[in-house]
C-alpha positions as a Python dict, from the first residue, in 0.01 Angstrom:
ca = {
    (1, 'M'): (0, 0, 0),
    (2, 'T'): (-333, -147, 102),
    (3, 'A'): (-352, -270, 457),
    (4, 'T'): (-452, -629, 503),
    (5, 'P'): (-725, -692, 760),
    (6, 'S'): (-586, -833, 1079),
    (7, 'M'): (-701, -936, 1420),
    (8, 'A'): (-753, -596, 1570),
    (9, 'N'): (-799, -456, 1917),
    (10, 'C'): (-681, -769, 2096),
    (11, 'S'): (-785, -740, 2459),
    (12, 'D'): (-618, -1049, 2601),
    (13, 'M'): (-249, -1086, 2679),
    (14, 'E'): (-245, -1431, 2518),
    (15, 'Y'): (-308, -1288, 2173),
    (16, 'G'): (-161, -946, 2234),
    (17, 'D'): (110, -994, 1973),
    (18, 'C'): (-121, -890, 1691),
    (19, 'T'): (168, -775, 1477),
    (20, 'N'): (253, -1142, 1419),
    (21, 'Y'): (-54, -1170, 1199),
    (22, 'T'): (-1, -876, 966),
    (23, 'E'): (101, -947, 613),
    (24, 'V'): (386, -801, 414),
    (25, 'N'): (322, -648, 74),
    (26, 'M'): (543, -836, -168),
    (27, 'N'): (623, -514, -357),
    (28, 'T'): (752, -328, -51),
    (29, 'T'): (941, -399, 267),
    (30, 'E'): (688, -223, 491),
    (31, 'M'): (480, -439, 723),
    (32, 'T'): (117, -348, 765),
    (33, 'R'): (23, -278, 1125),
    (34, 'P'): (-292, -386, 1303),
    (35, 'F'): (-582, -147, 1319),
    (36, 'I'): (-592, 58, 1638),
    (37, 'P'): (-937, 195, 1727),
    (38, 'A'): (-975, 568, 1767),
    (39, 'A'): (-1187, 547, 2083),
    (40, 'I'): (-1132, 364, 2408),
    (41, 'N'): (-1400, 110, 2496),
    (42, 'W'): (-1508, 273, 2822),
    (43, 'P'): (-1809, 44, 2888),
    (44, 'R'): (-1579, -258, 2877),
    (45, 'I'): (-1324, -94, 3104),
    (46, 'T'): (-1595, 16, 3348),
    (47, 'I'): (-1745, -331, 3378),
    (48, 'L'): (-1405, -497, 3416),
    (49, 'S'): (-1316, -248, 3690),
    (50, 'C'): (-1643, -318, 3874),
    (51, 'V'): (-1590, -693, 3835),
    (52, 'M'): (-1238, -663, 3977),
    (53, 'I'): (-1336, -450, 4279),
    (54, 'F'): (-1654, -637, 4367),
    (55, 'G'): (-1495, -977, 4304),
    (56, 'I'): (-1203, -901, 4535),
    (57, 'L'): (-1442, -795, 4812),
    (58, 'A'): (-1677, -1093, 4766),
    (59, 'N'): (-1405, -1358, 4743),
    (60, 'G'): (-1204, -1197, 5021),
    (61, 'S'): (-1503, -1189, 5256),
    (62, 'L'): (-1575, -1559, 5205),
    (63, 'I'): (-1210, -1654, 5261),
    (64, 'F'): (-1204, -1435, 5574),
    (65, 'I'): (-1517, -1602, 5715),
    (66, 'V'): (-1382, -1955, 5673),
    (67, 'L'): (-1035, -1878, 5809),
    (68, 'K'): (-1168, -1681, 6106),
    (69, 'N'): (-1419, -1941, 6225),
    (70, 'S'): (-1269, -2279, 6309),
    (71, 'F'): (-1605, -2461, 6292),
    (72, 'L'): (-1622, -2377, 5920),
    (73, 'R'): (-1285, -2532, 5837),
    (74, 'K'): (-1426, -2852, 5695),
    (75, 'T'): (-1294, -3028, 5388),
    (76, 'Q'): (-1556, -2887, 5151),
    (77, 'N'): (-1514, -2533, 5287),
    (78, 'I'): (-1134, -2551, 5256),
    (79, 'L'): (-1181, -2653, 4891),
    (80, 'F'): (-1425, -2365, 4844),
    (81, 'V'): (-1160, -2130, 4985),
    (82, 'N'): (-904, -2270, 4743),
    (83, 'L'): (-1147, -2204, 4458),
    (84, 'M'): (-1191, -1844, 4577),
    (85, 'V'): (-811, -1804, 4594),
    (86, 'G'): (-800, -1903, 4226),
    (87, 'D'): (-1058, -1633, 4155),
    (88, 'L'): (-852, -1377, 4348),
    (89, 'V'): (-539, -1463, 4148),
    (90, 'C'): (-727, -1385, 3829),
    (91, 'L'): (-884, -1066, 3967),
    (92, 'L'): (-566, -928, 4123),
    (93, 'I'): (-318, -1015, 3849),
    (94, 'N'): (-489, -1067, 3514),
    (95, 'V'): (-785, -830, 3509),
    (96, 'P'): (-570, -520, 3584),
    (97, 'F'): (-349, -600, 3284),
    (98, 'V'): (-654, -650, 3063),
    (99, 'I'): (-785, -310, 3175),
    (100, 'E'): (-445, -154, 3108),
    (101, 'Y'): (-437, -319, 2766),
    (102, 'E'): (-774, -163, 2684),
    (103, 'L'): (-671, 180, 2808),
    (104, 'M'): (-347, 177, 2609),
    (105, 'Q'): (-524, 35, 2300),
    (106, 'G'): (-300, -260, 2233),
    (107, 'N'): (12, -153, 2418),
    (108, 'T'): (117, -277, 2759),
    (109, 'N'): (359, -186, 3032),
    (110, 'V'): (456, -548, 3092),
    (111, 'R'): (835, -541, 3074),
    (112, 'G'): (1090, -818, 3107),
    (113, 'D'): (1073, -1194, 3078),
    (114, 'F'): (975, -1244, 3442),
    (115, 'M'): (661, -1029, 3426),
    (116, 'C'): (577, -1177, 3087),
    (117, 'K'): (595, -1532, 3221),
    (118, 'F'): (426, -1441, 3551),
    (119, 'T'): (122, -1266, 3403),
    (120, 'T'): (61, -1526, 3134),
    (121, 'A'): (107, -1830, 3358),
    (122, 'S'): (-111, -1686, 3635),
    (123, 'L'): (-414, -1674, 3404),
    (124, 'I'): (-378, -2043, 3320),
    (125, 'M'): (-308, -2142, 3679),
    (126, 'S'): (-609, -1952, 3815),
    (127, 'A'): (-843, -2131, 3574),
    (128, 'C'): (-683, -2466, 3661),
    (129, 'V'): (-714, -2405, 4035),
    (130, 'V'): (-1085, -2329, 3997),
    (131, 'V'): (-1169, -2633, 3786),
    (132, 'Y'): (-953, -2877, 3985),
    (133, 'S'): (-1108, -2748, 4309),
    (134, 'L'): (-1450, -2820, 4158),
    (135, 'V'): (-1336, -3172, 4068),
    (136, 'A'): (-1211, -3226, 4424),
    (137, 'L'): (-1539, -3092, 4565),
    (138, 'S'): (-1737, -3325, 4340),
    (139, 'I'): (-1533, -3625, 4453),
    (140, 'E'): (-1573, -3519, 4816),
    (141, 'R'): (-1953, -3499, 4769),
    (142, 'Y'): (-1945, -3837, 4596),
    (143, 'Q'): (-1766, -3986, 4895),
    (144, 'K'): (-2012, -3834, 5142),
    (145, 'I'): (-2336, -3915, 4955),
    (146, 'A'): (-2276, -4214, 4730),
    (147, 'D'): (-2007, -4357, 4963),
    (148, 'P'): (-1895, -4656, 4755),
    (149, 'F'): (-1668, -4787, 5033),
    (150, 'N'): (-1962, -4843, 5264),
    (151, 'R'): (-2168, -5068, 5037),
    (152, 'C'): (-2047, -5376, 5219),
    (153, 'G'): (-2052, -5223, 5564),
    (154, 'E'): (-1785, -5039, 5759),
    (155, 'T'): (-1445, -5191, 5691),
    (156, 'C'): (-1086, -5112, 5775),
    (157, 'C'): (-1040, -4986, 5421),
    (158, 'S'): (-1329, -4740, 5444),
    (159, 'G'): (-1216, -4623, 5788),
    (160, 'A'): (-865, -4557, 5659),
    (161, 'F'): (-1006, -4369, 5359),
    (162, 'R'): (-1219, -4149, 5585),
    (163, 'R'): (-928, -4071, 5817),
    (164, 'C'): (-712, -3990, 5516),
    (165, 'S'): (-974, -3757, 5369),
    (166, 'I'): (-1019, -3572, 5699),
    (167, 'H'): (-648, -3504, 5759),
    (168, 'S'): (-528, -3451, 5403),
    (169, 'N'): (-672, -3109, 5318),
    (170, 'G'): (-324, -2967, 5276),
    (171, 'L'): (-224, -3254, 5049),
    (172, 'I'): (-532, -3204, 4832),
    (173, 'I'): (-466, -2830, 4800),
    (174, 'A'): (-100, -2893, 4718),
    (175, 'A'): (-195, -3147, 4451),
    (176, 'I'): (-435, -2896, 4292),
    (177, 'W'): (-168, -2626, 4270),
    (178, 'I'): (100, -2868, 4147),
    (179, 'C'): (-129, -2990, 3867),
    (180, 'S'): (-210, -2628, 3780),
    (181, 'F'): (161, -2545, 3765),
    (182, 'I'): (225, -2843, 3536),
    (183, 'V'): (-40, -2722, 3292),
    (184, 'A'): (111, -2371, 3292),
    (185, 'A'): (473, -2493, 3277),
    (186, 'P'): (510, -2479, 2895),
    (187, 'V'): (412, -2112, 2898),
    (188, 'I'): (652, -2040, 3184),
    (189, 'V'): (933, -2194, 2977),
    (190, 'L'): (847, -2056, 2633),
    (191, 'A'): (696, -1713, 2704),
    (192, 'E'): (935, -1424, 2644),
    (193, 'Y'): (933, -1049, 2616),
    (194, 'K'): (1019, -895, 2282),
    (195, 'I'): (1023, -541, 2147),
    (196, 'N'): (658, -540, 2047),
    (197, 'G'): (522, -714, 2354),
    (198, 'C'): (495, -1029, 2559),
    (199, 'K'): (486, -1344, 2345),
    (200, 'W'): (337, -1669, 2468),
    (201, 'I'): (401, -1961, 2233),
    (202, 'A'): (455, -1899, 1861),
    (203, 'H'): (104, -1933, 1720),
    (204, 'H'): (4, -2175, 1442),
    (205, 'T'): (307, -2395, 1507),
    (206, 'D'): (293, -2762, 1602),
    (207, 'T'): (402, -2670, 1954),
    (208, 'A'): (118, -2422, 1995),
    (209, 'K'): (-140, -2666, 1855),
    (210, 'I'): (-27, -2948, 2083),
    (211, 'Y'): (-29, -2720, 2387),
    (212, 'K'): (-375, -2576, 2316),
    (213, 'V'): (-518, -2926, 2274),
    (214, 'F'): (-341, -3030, 2595),
    (215, 'R'): (-496, -2735, 2779),
    (216, 'A'): (-842, -2810, 2643),
    (217, 'V'): (-817, -3174, 2749),
    (218, 'T'): (-671, -3114, 3097),
    (219, 'T'): (-872, -2805, 3195),
    (220, 'F'): (-1204, -2866, 3022),
    (221, 'I'): (-1275, -3210, 2871),
    (222, 'I'): (-1141, -3442, 3144),
    (223, 'P'): (-1276, -3231, 3436),
    (224, 'F'): (-1610, -3202, 3258),
    (225, 'I'): (-1637, -3580, 3214),
    (226, 'M'): (-1534, -3644, 3575),
    (227, 'I'): (-1773, -3390, 3725),
    (228, 'V'): (-2068, -3499, 3509),
    (229, 'T'): (-2007, -3867, 3591),
    (230, 'V'): (-1980, -3801, 3965),
    (231, 'H'): (-2294, -3587, 3970),
    (232, 'I'): (-2492, -3846, 3775),
    (233, 'I'): (-2399, -4108, 4036),
    (234, 'I'): (-2493, -3868, 4316),
    (235, 'A'): (-2825, -3787, 4147),
    (236, 'C'): (-2905, -4156, 4102),
    (237, 'T'): (-2828, -4221, 4469),
    (238, 'L'): (-3054, -3935, 4578),
    (239, 'L'): (-3336, -4044, 4346),
    (240, 'K'): (-3310, -4397, 4478),
    (241, 'S'): (-3342, -4270, 4834),
    (242, 'I'): (-3648, -4062, 4741),
    (243, 'R'): (-3825, -4356, 4577),
    (244, 'D'): (-3753, -4595, 4863),
    (245, 'P'): (-3643, -4390, 5166),
    (246, 'V'): (-3689, -4664, 5427),
    (247, 'V'): (-3510, -4953, 5262),
    (248, 'R'): (-3290, -5135, 5509),
    (249, 'N'): (-2916, -5079, 5457),
    (250, 'S'): (-2989, -4798, 5213),
    (251, 'E'): (-2663, -4659, 5071),
    (252, 'L'): (-2774, -4301, 5127),
    (253, 'N'): (-2885, -4362, 5486),
    (254, 'R'): (-2561, -4544, 5566),
    (255, 'S'): (-2341, -4277, 5408),
    (256, 'L'): (-2526, -3977, 5549),
    (257, 'N'): (-2639, -4108, 5887),
    (258, 'G'): (-2361, -4357, 5952),
    (259, 'S'): (-2601, -4649, 6001),
    (260, 'G'): (-2868, -4854, 5826),
    (261, 'R'): (-3153, -4746, 6052),
    (262, 'Q'): (-3486, -4674, 5887),
    (263, 'N'): (-3578, -4309, 5884),
    (264, 'R'): (-3885, -4162, 5715),
    (265, 'R'): (-3774, -3800, 5753),
    (266, 'R'): (-3464, -3640, 5616),
    (267, 'S'): (-3236, -3526, 5892),
    (268, 'P'): (-3074, -3180, 5886),
    (269, 'R'): (-2747, -3355, 5810),
    (270, 'I'): (-2893, -3505, 5491),
    (271, 'R'): (-3039, -3172, 5381),
    (272, 'S'): (-2709, -2996, 5448),
    (273, 'R'): (-2505, -3240, 5240),
    (274, 'V'): (-2757, -3239, 4957),
    (275, 'K'): (-2747, -2858, 4957),
    (276, 'I'): (-2367, -2863, 4930),
    (277, 'A'): (-2400, -3102, 4636),
    (278, 'V'): (-2636, -2852, 4471),
    (279, 'V'): (-2384, -2571, 4531),
    (280, 'V'): (-2105, -2772, 4368),
    (281, 'T'): (-2332, -2857, 4074),
    (282, 'V'): (-2424, -2491, 4017),
    (283, 'L'): (-2063, -2370, 4042),
    (284, 'S'): (-1946, -2644, 3805),
    (285, 'A'): (-2212, -2561, 3548),
    (286, 'M'): (-2124, -2191, 3567),
    (287, 'F'): (-1755, -2264, 3521),
    (288, 'F'): (-1796, -2479, 3211),
    (289, 'V'): (-2038, -2232, 3052),
    (290, 'A'): (-1791, -1948, 3119),
    (291, 'Q'): (-1487, -2145, 3002),
    (292, 'L'): (-1642, -2282, 2682),
    (293, 'P'): (-1603, -1965, 2466),
    (294, 'G'): (-1234, -1928, 2556),
    (295, 'T'): (-1167, -2296, 2483),
    (296, 'I'): (-1335, -2267, 2143),
    (297, 'V'): (-1131, -1956, 2059),
    (298, 'N'): (-804, -2126, 2157),
    (299, 'I'): (-863, -2427, 1932),
    (300, 'L'): (-1004, -2238, 1633),
    (301, 'F'): (-732, -1974, 1649),
    (302, 'E'): (-450, -2228, 1624),
    (303, 'F'): (-598, -2469, 1370),
    (304, 'K'): (-765, -2220, 1136),
    (305, 'S'): (-547, -1913, 1107),
    (306, 'S'): (-761, -1760, 832),
    (307, 'L'): (-1023, -1677, 1096),
    (308, 'I'): (-812, -1385, 1219),
    (309, 'H'): (-934, -1192, 914),
    (310, 'S'): (-1300, -1256, 996),
    (311, 'P'): (-1478, -966, 1171),
    (312, 'S'): (-1725, -1207, 1331),
    (313, 'F'): (-1444, -1416, 1481),
    (314, 'V'): (-1269, -1102, 1609),
    (315, 'A'): (-1596, -992, 1771),
    (316, 'F'): (-1641, -1337, 1926),
    (317, 'Y'): (-1282, -1336, 2047),
    (318, 'R'): (-1324, -997, 2214),
    (319, 'W'): (-1591, -1134, 2447),
    (320, 'A'): (-1467, -1490, 2489),
    (321, 'R'): (-1267, -1419, 2806),
    (322, 'I'): (-1518, -1190, 2975),
    (323, 'P'): (-1748, -1470, 3107),
    (324, 'F'): (-1457, -1620, 3302),
    (325, 'Y'): (-1372, -1285, 3460),
    (326, 'V'): (-1737, -1228, 3555),
    (327, 'L'): (-1752, -1582, 3696),
    (328, 'C'): (-1491, -1478, 3951),
    (329, 'C'): (-1763, -1252, 4098),
    (330, 'F'): (-2048, -1500, 4064),
    (331, 'N'): (-1878, -1783, 4255),
    (332, 'P'): (-1888, -1619, 4601),
    (333, 'I'): (-2231, -1466, 4535),
    (334, 'M'): (-2375, -1809, 4457),
    (335, 'M'): (-2215, -1942, 4774),
    (336, 'Y'): (-2389, -1674, 4979),
    (337, 'I'): (-2723, -1729, 4801),
    (338, 'L'): (-2722, -2107, 4846),
    (339, 'S'): (-2565, -2127, 5193),
    (340, 'S'): (-2749, -1976, 5489),
    (341, 'R'): (-2451, -2052, 5715),
    (342, 'F'): (-2218, -1829, 5514),
    (343, 'R'): (-2477, -1549, 5502),
    (344, 'K'): (-2529, -1571, 5876),
    (345, 'Q'): (-2159, -1573, 5952),
    (346, 'L'): (-2094, -1279, 5717),
    (347, 'I'): (-2348, -1067, 5904),
    (348, 'L'): (-2220, -1178, 6244),
    (349, 'D'): (-1855, -1108, 6155),
    (350, 'C'): (-1927, -774, 5987),
    (351, 'Y'): (-2186, -626, 6224),
    (352, 'F'): (-2110, -814, 6545),
    (353, 'P'): (-1733, -864, 6547),
    (354, 'S'): (-1726, -886, 6926),
    (355, 'G'): (-1923, -1209, 6912),
    (356, 'L'): (-2263, -1078, 7022),
    (357, 'L'): (-2544, -1320, 6946),
    (358, 'V'): (-2843, -1214, 6738),
    (359, 'K'): (-3161, -1378, 6629),
    (360, 'Y'): (-3113, -1473, 6266),
    (361, 'S'): (-3442, -1634, 6162),
    (362, 'S'): (-3579, -1325, 5991),
    (363, 'T'): (-3242, -1200, 5871),
    (364, 'S'): (-3173, -1519, 5676),
    (365, 'T'): (-3453, -1462, 5426),
    (366, 'H'): (-3369, -1095, 5388),
    (367, 'S'): (-3001, -1163, 5324),
    (368, 'R'): (-3085, -1432, 5070),
    (369, 'I'): (-3303, -1181, 4883),
    (370, 'L'): (-3025, -920, 4902),
    (371, 'F'): (-2760, -1149, 4753),
    (372, 'F'): (-3009, -1266, 4489),
    (373, 'F'): (-3070, -908, 4376),
    (374, 'I'): (-2695, -845, 4367),
    (375, 'F'): (-2657, -1152, 4146),
    (376, 'I'): (-2938, -1037, 3913),
    (377, 'S'): (-2795, -684, 3896),
    (378, 'I'): (-2449, -803, 3794),
    (379, 'T'): (-2603, -1040, 3538),
    (380, 'S'): (-2813, -759, 3389),
    (381, 'I'): (-2513, -526, 3367),
    (382, 'Y'): (-2309, -801, 3202),
    (383, 'I'): (-2581, -866, 2941),
    (384, 'R'): (-2605, -494, 2875),
    (385, 'F'): (-2226, -490, 2843),
    (386, 'L'): (-2242, -758, 2573),
    (387, 'V'): (-2503, -559, 2380),
    (388, 'I'): (-2282, -250, 2387),
}
């Protein structure tokens, strides 16, 4: 019997049930099995291991800094911490199973319905937590910079909104995780463990197609539209302030300085908030670039099943998830590169845990260069990894 080409060497738990896509020879009762490569992909395993270890350290250090220092526990920093927690969920739960899947060449030690549901749902929830945290950060920056409630002066409504935003960090975080759980709920209900592995939702069925479209809309399209819209408004507000920085009752001056006083120089407060807006913009762009390949694979895989026999699609599929895993390392690195406060506090907490004060003016530039070279090194290794 001639074996029919199938989607081979699946490296993601979502499509690990490759035996579903083999074809049966009509003249026999034997089912063709997927191709199993003779050699283990050690470069892929090595990079994933480095990403996991370095990502855990980088995300953990940033979470530690914010939680240890009370003056850093602002709304935007709490949301950044929540984003890093989403990265840690992916690095601690999903990446180890992907590495195991590569080492065992298509087999897995995931046993039982609970572990099947837990590992599959955690991947979806981690991605949702990251993107919804970015949406919340964008809205928070929009409130601080564009400040639509202050266009007609300080009112009771705007004051109530500000008080609500200051004291509702826990509510915002809870809403993010609840929404993430709702998106992952169908997998938690339908995923099950069978003899040949953990099965998500039966592929190429109406249920699978509806769910994949639902995931694409709720975790990519809607957040993308919201973040782009908010950042366009923020950019327009900033450009308006640059063109006419001393206009009386300027929206930017009112929102950032709390008054309509004329000011020809940007205050440190303005520069700080603009820098945070830049950080959110960079992290959002990185997320959508990293998530795009996986979203494309999800949709194409369900609506055009013939692609599983295409070597080019299999090759594209093999690398579609890697950008998201690497992003879990890049998020904290970009935070350290773009934020001098986090770099300073990292050095103080690591080298001066007793609270000794040091002069940081020269160290700031050096640490920025250090984190930049770390970022470039990981990027270069990742590109080399793709070539291999």
